[in-house]
mmCIF file of C-alpha atoms in Angstrom:
data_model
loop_
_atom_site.group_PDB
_atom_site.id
_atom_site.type_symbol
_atom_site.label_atom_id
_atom_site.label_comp_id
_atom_site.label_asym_id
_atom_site.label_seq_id
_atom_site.Cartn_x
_atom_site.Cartn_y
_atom_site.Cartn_z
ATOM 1 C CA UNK D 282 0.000 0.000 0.000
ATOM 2 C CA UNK D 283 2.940 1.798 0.577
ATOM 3 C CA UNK D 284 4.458 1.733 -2.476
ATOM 4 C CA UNK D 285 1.634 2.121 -4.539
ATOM 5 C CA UNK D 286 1.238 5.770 -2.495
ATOM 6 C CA UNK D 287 4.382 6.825 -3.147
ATOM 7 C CA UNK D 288 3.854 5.968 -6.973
ATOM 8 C CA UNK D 289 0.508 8.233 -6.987
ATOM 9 C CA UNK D 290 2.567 10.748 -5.435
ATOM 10 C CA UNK D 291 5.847 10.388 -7.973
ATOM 11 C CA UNK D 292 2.852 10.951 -10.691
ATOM 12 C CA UNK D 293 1.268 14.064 -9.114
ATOM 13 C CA UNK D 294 4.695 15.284 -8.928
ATOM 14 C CA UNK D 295 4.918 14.583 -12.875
ATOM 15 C CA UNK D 296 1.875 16.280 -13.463
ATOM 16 C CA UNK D 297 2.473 19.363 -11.643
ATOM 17 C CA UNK D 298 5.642 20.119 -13.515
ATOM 18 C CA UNK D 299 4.149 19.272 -16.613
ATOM 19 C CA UNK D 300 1.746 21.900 -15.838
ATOM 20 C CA UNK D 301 3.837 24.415 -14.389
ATOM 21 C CA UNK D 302 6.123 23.851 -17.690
ATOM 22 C CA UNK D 303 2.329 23.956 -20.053
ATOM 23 C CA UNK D 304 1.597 27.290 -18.367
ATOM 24 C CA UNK D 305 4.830 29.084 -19.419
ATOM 25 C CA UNK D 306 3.033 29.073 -22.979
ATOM 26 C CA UNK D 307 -0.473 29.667 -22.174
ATOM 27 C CA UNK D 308 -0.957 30.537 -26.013
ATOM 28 C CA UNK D 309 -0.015 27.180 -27.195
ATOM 29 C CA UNK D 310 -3.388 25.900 -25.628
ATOM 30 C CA UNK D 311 -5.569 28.239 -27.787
ATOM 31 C CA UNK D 312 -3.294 27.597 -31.171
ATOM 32 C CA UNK D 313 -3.485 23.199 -30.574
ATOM 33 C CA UNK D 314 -7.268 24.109 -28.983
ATOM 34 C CA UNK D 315 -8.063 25.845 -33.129
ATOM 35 C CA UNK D 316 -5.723 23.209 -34.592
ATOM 36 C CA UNK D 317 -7.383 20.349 -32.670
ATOM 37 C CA UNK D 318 -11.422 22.011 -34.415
ATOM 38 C CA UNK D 319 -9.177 21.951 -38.199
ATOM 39 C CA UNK D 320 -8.254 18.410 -37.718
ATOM 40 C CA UNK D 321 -11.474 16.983 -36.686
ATOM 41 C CA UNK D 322 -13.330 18.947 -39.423
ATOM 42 C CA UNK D 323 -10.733 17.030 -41.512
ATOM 43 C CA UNK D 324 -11.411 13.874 -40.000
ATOM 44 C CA UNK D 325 -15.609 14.708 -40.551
ATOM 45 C CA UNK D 326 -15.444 15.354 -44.112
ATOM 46 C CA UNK D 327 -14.982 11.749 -45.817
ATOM 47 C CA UNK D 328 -17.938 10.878 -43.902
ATOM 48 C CA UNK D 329 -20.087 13.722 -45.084
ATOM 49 C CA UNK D 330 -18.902 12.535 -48.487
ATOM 50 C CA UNK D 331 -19.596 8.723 -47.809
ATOM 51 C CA UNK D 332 -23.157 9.008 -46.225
ATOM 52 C CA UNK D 333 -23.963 11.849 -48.609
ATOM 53 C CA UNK D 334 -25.751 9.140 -51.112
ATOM 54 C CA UNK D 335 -26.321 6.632 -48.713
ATOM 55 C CA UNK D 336 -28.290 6.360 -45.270
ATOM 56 C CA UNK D 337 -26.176 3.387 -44.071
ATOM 57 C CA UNK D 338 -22.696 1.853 -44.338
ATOM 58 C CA UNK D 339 -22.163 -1.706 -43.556
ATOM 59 C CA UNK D 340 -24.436 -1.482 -40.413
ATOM 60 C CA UNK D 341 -23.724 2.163 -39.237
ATOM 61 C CA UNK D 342 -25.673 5.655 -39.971
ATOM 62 C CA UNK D 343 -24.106 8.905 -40.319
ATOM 63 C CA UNK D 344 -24.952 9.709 -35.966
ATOM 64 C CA UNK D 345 -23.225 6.021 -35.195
ATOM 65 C CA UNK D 346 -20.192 6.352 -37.423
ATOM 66 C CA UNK D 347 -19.881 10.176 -35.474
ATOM 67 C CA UNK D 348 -19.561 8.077 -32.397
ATOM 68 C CA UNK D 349 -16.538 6.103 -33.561
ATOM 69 C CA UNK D 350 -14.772 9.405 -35.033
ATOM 70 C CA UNK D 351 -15.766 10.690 -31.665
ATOM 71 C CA UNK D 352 -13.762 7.803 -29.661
ATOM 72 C CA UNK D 353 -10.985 8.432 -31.952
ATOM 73 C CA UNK D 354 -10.346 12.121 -31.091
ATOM 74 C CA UNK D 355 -10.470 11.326 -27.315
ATOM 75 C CA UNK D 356 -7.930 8.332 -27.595
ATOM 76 C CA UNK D 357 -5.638 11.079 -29.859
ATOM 77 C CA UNK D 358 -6.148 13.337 -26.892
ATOM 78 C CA UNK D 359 -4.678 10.719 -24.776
ATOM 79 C CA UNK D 360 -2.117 9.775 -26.737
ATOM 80 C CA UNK D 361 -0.386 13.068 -28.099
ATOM 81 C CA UNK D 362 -0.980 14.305 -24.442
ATOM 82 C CA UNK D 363 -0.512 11.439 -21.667
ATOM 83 C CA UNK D 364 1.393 8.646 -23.938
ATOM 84 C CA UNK D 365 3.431 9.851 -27.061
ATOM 85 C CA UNK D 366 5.391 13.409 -25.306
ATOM 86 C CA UNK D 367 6.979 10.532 -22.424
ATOM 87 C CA UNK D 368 7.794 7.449 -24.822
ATOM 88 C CA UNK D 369 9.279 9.050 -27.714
ATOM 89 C CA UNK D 370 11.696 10.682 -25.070
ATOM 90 C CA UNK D 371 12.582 7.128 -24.386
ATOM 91 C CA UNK D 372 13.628 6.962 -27.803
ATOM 92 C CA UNK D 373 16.515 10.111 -27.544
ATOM 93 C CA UNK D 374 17.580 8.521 -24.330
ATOM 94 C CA UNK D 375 18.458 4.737 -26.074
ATOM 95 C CA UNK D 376 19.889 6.559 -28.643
ATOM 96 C CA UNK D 377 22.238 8.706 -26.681
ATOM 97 C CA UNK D 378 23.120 6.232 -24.300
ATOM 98 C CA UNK D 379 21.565 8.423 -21.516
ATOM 99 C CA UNK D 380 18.576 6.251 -20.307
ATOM 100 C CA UNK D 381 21.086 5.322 -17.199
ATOM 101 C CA UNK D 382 19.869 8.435 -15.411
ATOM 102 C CA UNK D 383 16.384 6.941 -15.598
ATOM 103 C CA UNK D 384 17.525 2.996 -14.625
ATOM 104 C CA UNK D 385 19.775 4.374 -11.606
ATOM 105 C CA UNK D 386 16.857 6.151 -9.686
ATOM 106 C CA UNK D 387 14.916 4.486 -6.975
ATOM 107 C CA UNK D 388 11.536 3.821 -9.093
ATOM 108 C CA UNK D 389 10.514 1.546 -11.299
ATOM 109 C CA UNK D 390 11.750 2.413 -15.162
ATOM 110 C CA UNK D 391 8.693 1.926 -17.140
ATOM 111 C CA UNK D 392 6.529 3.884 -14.787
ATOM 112 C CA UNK D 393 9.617 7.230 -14.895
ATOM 113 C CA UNK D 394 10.078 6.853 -18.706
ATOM 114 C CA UNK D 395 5.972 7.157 -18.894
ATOM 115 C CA UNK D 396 5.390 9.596 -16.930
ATOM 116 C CA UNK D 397 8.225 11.849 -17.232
ATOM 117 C CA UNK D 398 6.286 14.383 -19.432
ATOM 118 C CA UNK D 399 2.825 15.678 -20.212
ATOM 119 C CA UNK D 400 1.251 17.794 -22.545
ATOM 120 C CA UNK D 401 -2.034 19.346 -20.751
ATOM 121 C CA UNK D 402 -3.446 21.752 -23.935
ATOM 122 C CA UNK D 403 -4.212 18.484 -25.764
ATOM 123 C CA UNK D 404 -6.900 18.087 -23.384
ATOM 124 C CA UNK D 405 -8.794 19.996 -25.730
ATOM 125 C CA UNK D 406 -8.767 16.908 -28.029
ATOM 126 C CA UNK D 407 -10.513 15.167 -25.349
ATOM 127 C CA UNK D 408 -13.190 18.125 -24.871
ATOM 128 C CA UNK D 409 -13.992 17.596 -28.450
ATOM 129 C CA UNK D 410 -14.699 13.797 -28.334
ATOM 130 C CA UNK D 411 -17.082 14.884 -25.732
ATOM 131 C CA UNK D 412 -18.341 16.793 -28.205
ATOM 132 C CA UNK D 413 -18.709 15.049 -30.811
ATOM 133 C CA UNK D 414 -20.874 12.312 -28.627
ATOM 134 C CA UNK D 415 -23.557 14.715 -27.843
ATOM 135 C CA UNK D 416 -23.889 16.047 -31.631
ATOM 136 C CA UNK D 417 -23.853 11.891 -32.214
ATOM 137 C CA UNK D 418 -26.857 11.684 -29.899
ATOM 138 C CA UNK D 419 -28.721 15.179 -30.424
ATOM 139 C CA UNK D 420 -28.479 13.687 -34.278
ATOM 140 C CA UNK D 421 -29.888 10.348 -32.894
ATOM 141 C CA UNK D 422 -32.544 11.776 -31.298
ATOM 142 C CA UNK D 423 -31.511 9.560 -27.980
ATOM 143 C CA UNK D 424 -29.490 9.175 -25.322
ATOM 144 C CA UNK D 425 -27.053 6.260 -24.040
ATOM 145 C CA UNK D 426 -28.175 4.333 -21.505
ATOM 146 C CA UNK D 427 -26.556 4.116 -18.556
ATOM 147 C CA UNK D 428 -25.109 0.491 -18.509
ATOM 148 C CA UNK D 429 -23.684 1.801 -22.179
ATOM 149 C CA UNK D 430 -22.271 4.639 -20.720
ATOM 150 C CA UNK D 431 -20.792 2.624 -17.650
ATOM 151 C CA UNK D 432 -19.717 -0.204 -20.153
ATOM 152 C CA UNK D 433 -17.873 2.566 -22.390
ATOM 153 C CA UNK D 434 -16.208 3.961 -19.436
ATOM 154 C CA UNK D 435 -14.514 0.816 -18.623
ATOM 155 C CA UNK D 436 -13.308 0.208 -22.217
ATOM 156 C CA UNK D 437 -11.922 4.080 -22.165
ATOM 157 C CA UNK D 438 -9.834 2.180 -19.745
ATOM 158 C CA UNK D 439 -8.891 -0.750 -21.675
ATOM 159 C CA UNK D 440 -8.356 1.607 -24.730
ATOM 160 C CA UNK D 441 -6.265 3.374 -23.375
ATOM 161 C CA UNK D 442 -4.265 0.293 -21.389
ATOM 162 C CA UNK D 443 -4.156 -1.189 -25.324
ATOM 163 C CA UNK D 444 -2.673 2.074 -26.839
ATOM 164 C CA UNK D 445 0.253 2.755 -24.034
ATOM 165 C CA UNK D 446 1.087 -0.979 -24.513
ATOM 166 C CA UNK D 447 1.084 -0.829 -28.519
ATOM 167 C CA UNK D 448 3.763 2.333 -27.591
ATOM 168 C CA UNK D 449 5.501 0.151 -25.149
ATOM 169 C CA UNK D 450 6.313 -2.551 -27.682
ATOM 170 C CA UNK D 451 6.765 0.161 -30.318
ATOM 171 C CA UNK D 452 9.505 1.680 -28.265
ATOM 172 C CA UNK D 453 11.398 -1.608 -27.120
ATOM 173 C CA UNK D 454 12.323 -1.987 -30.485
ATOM 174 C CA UNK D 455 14.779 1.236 -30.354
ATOM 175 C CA UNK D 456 17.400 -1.057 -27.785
ATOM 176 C CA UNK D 457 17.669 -3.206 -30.970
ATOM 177 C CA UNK D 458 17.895 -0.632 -33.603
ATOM 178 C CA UNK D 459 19.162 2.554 -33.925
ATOM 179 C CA UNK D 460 16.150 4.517 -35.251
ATOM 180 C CA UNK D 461 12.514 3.829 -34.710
ATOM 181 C CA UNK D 462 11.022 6.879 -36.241
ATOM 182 C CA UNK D 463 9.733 4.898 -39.166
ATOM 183 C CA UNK D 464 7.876 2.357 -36.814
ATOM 184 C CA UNK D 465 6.290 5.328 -35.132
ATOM 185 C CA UNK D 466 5.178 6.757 -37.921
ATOM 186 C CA UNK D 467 3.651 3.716 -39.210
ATOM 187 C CA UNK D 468 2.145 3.242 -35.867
ATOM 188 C CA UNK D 469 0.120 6.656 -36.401
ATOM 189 C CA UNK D 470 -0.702 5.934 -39.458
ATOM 190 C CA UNK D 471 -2.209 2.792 -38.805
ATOM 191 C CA UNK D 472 -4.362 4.581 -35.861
ATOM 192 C CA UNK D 473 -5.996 6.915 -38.176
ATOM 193 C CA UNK D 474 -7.272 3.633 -39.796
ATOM 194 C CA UNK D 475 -9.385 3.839 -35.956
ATOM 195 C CA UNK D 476 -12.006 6.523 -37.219
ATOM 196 C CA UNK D 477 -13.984 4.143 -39.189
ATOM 197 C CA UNK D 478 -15.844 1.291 -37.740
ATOM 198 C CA UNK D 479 -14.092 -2.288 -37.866
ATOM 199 C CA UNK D 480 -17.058 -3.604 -40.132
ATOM 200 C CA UNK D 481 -16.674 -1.050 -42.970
ATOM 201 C CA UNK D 482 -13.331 -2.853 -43.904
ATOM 202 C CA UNK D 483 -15.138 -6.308 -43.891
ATOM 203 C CA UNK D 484 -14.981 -6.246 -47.817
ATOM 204 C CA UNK D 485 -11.356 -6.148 -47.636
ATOM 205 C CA UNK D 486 -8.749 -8.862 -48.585
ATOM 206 C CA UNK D 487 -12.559 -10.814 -47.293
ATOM 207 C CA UNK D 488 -12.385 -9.974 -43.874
ATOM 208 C CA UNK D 489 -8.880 -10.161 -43.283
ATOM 209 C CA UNK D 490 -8.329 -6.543 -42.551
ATOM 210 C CA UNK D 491 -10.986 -6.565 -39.673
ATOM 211 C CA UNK D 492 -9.395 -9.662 -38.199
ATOM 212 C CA UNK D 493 -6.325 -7.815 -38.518
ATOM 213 C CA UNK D 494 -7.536 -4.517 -36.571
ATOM 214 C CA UNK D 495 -9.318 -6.755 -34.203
ATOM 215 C CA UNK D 496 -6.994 -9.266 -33.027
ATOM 216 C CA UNK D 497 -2.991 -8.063 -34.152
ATOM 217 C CA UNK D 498 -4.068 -4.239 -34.033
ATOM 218 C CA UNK D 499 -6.901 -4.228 -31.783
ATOM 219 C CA UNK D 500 -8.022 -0.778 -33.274
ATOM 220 C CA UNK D 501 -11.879 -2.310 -33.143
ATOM 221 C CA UNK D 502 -11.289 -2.906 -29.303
ATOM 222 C CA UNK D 503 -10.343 1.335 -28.924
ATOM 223 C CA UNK D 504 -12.796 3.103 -31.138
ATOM 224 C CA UNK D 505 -15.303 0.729 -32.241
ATOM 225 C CA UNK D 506 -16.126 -1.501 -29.597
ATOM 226 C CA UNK D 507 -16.612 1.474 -26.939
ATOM 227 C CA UNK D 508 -19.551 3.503 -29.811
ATOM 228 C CA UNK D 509 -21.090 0.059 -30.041
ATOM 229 C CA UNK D 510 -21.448 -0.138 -25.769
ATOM 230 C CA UNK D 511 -22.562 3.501 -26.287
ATOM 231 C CA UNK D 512 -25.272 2.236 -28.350
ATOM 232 C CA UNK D 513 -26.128 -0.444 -26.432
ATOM 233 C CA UNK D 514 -25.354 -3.211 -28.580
ATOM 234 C CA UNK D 515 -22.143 -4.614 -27.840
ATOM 235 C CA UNK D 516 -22.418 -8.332 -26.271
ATOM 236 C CA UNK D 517 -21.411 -9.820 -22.687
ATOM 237 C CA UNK D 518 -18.934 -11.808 -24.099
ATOM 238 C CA UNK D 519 -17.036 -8.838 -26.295
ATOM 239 C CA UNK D 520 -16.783 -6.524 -23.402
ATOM 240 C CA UNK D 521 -15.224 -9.410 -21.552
ATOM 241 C CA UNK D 522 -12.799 -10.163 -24.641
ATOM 242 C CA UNK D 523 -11.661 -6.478 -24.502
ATOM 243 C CA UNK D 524 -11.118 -6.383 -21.287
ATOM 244 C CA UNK D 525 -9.178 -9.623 -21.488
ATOM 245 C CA UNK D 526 -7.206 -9.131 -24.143
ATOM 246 C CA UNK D 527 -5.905 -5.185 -22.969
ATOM 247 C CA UNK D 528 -4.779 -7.411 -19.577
ATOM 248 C CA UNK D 529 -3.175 -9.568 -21.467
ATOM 249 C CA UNK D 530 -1.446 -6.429 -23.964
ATOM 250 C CA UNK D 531 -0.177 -4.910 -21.064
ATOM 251 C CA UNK D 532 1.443 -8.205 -19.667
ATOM 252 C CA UNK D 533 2.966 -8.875 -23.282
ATOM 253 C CA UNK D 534 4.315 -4.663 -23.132
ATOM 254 C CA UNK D 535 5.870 -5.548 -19.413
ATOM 255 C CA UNK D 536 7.338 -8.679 -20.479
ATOM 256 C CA UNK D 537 9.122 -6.994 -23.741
ATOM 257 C CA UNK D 538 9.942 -3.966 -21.989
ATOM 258 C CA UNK D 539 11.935 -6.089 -19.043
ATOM 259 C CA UNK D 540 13.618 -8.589 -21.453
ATOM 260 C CA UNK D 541 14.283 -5.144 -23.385
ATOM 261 C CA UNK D 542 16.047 -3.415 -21.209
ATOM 262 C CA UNK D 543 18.533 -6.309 -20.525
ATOM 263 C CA UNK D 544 19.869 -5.323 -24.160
ATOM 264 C CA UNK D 545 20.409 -1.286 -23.003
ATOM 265 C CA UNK D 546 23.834 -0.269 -23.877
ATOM 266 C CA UNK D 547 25.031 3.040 -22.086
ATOM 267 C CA UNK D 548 26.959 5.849 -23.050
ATOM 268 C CA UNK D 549 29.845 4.757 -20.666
ATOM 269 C CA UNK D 550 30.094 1.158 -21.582
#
């Protein structure tokens, strides 16, 4: 109990200089807070183009799909704010040779390295998810009810457990190679594939791509799975699957990131 005390306090410690550092350029939140509104607009407009002749797309109307685009911006929220400013530091620090100021501290290595910056104006991308679930349901004409929104708010927490442990085994690969700018790239690039819902690419490759985004990239379990418990229709046995399988992500992540680290080369050996 301890220990798990002084671990919420090492993290409010985080967060408050992250903070103090965020307020130093109280601008940047309004330019990211206009830039976050340009880039969801963006992320609107193919489907105002693909539900402009048709009602429905492979099971989902235009107010369903908006839930899934909605997901999406939250989870980029999290990510660009809480998960990508800490890891890719991890990155410079293999790279350099300097991560031994990080291994020689009291703590626990993955928890430092993951918490050891935040970026609080990308909040805003949260604030619009939130958004864009009420113009879901005002264009709806319902609400959620409220096991769907107690069922979504358990798989924002497996979401986000499955994204910081797609990062974790993302960044293990940089004690093996020099450079992993490419991988996180192509990491990102995959992710915007998480706007659309998982059954749209059914026609693909037949099926193969939702198998792929379902059970090797579980972008169904972040984006598509949580609109669907929104809308009440997501089964017993697929909540239980997500919640599974993000356990078992995150013990696949720890496992990597410890046999990783035995490979960590210093600058002064």
């Amino acid at each position: 109990m301890g220990t798990v005390r002084r671990y919420w306090r090492l993290l409010g410690i985080q967060l408050k200089a992250s903070g103090l550092l965020a307020l130093q350029y109280r601008a940047d939140f309004f330019t990211e807070g206009v830039t976050s509104l340009f880039w969801t607009f963006t992320a609107l407009a193919p489907l105002f183009v693909v539900f402009g002749e048709r009602p429905v797309v492979e099971g989902w109307s235009f107010g369903e799909s908006l839930l899934v685009v909605g997901w999406f911006t939250l989870l980029q929220g999290i990510l660009e704010g809480a998960i990508n400013p800490s890891l890719t530091g991890v990155v410079e620090h293999i790279r350099k040779g300097t991560l031994d100021f990080v291994l020689l501290k009291p703590a626990d290595a993955q928890f430092l390295v993951s918490t050891q910056r935040f970026l609080p104006w990308r909040a805003f991308n949260v604030l619009t998810g939130l958004g864009l679930f009420f113009y879901a349901f005002t264009k709806l004409g319902r609400a959620p009810s409220v096991t769907g929104v107690l069922s979504s708010v358990l798989l924002l927490g497996t979401s986000t457990l499955l994204l910081y442990s797609l990062w974790i085994l993302t960044v293990s690969a940089a004690f093996y190679v020099v450079r992993v700018d490419n991988l996180t790239y192509l990491f990102t690039s995959i992710f915007d594939f998480a706007r659309w819902p998982s059954s749209v690419f059914q026609g693909v490759a037949k099926g193969a791509l939702t198998i792929f985004f379902t059970y090797v990239i579980p972008l169904a379990l972040m984006t598509t799975f949580p609109a669907e418990a929104m809308l009440g229709r997501l089964p017993l046995h697929a909540l239980g699957g997500a919640v599974v399988g993000s356990v078992v992500f995150a013990w696949i992540a720890r496992r990597v990131w410890q046999r990783s680290i035995r490979h960590y080369t210093s600058a002064s050996s």
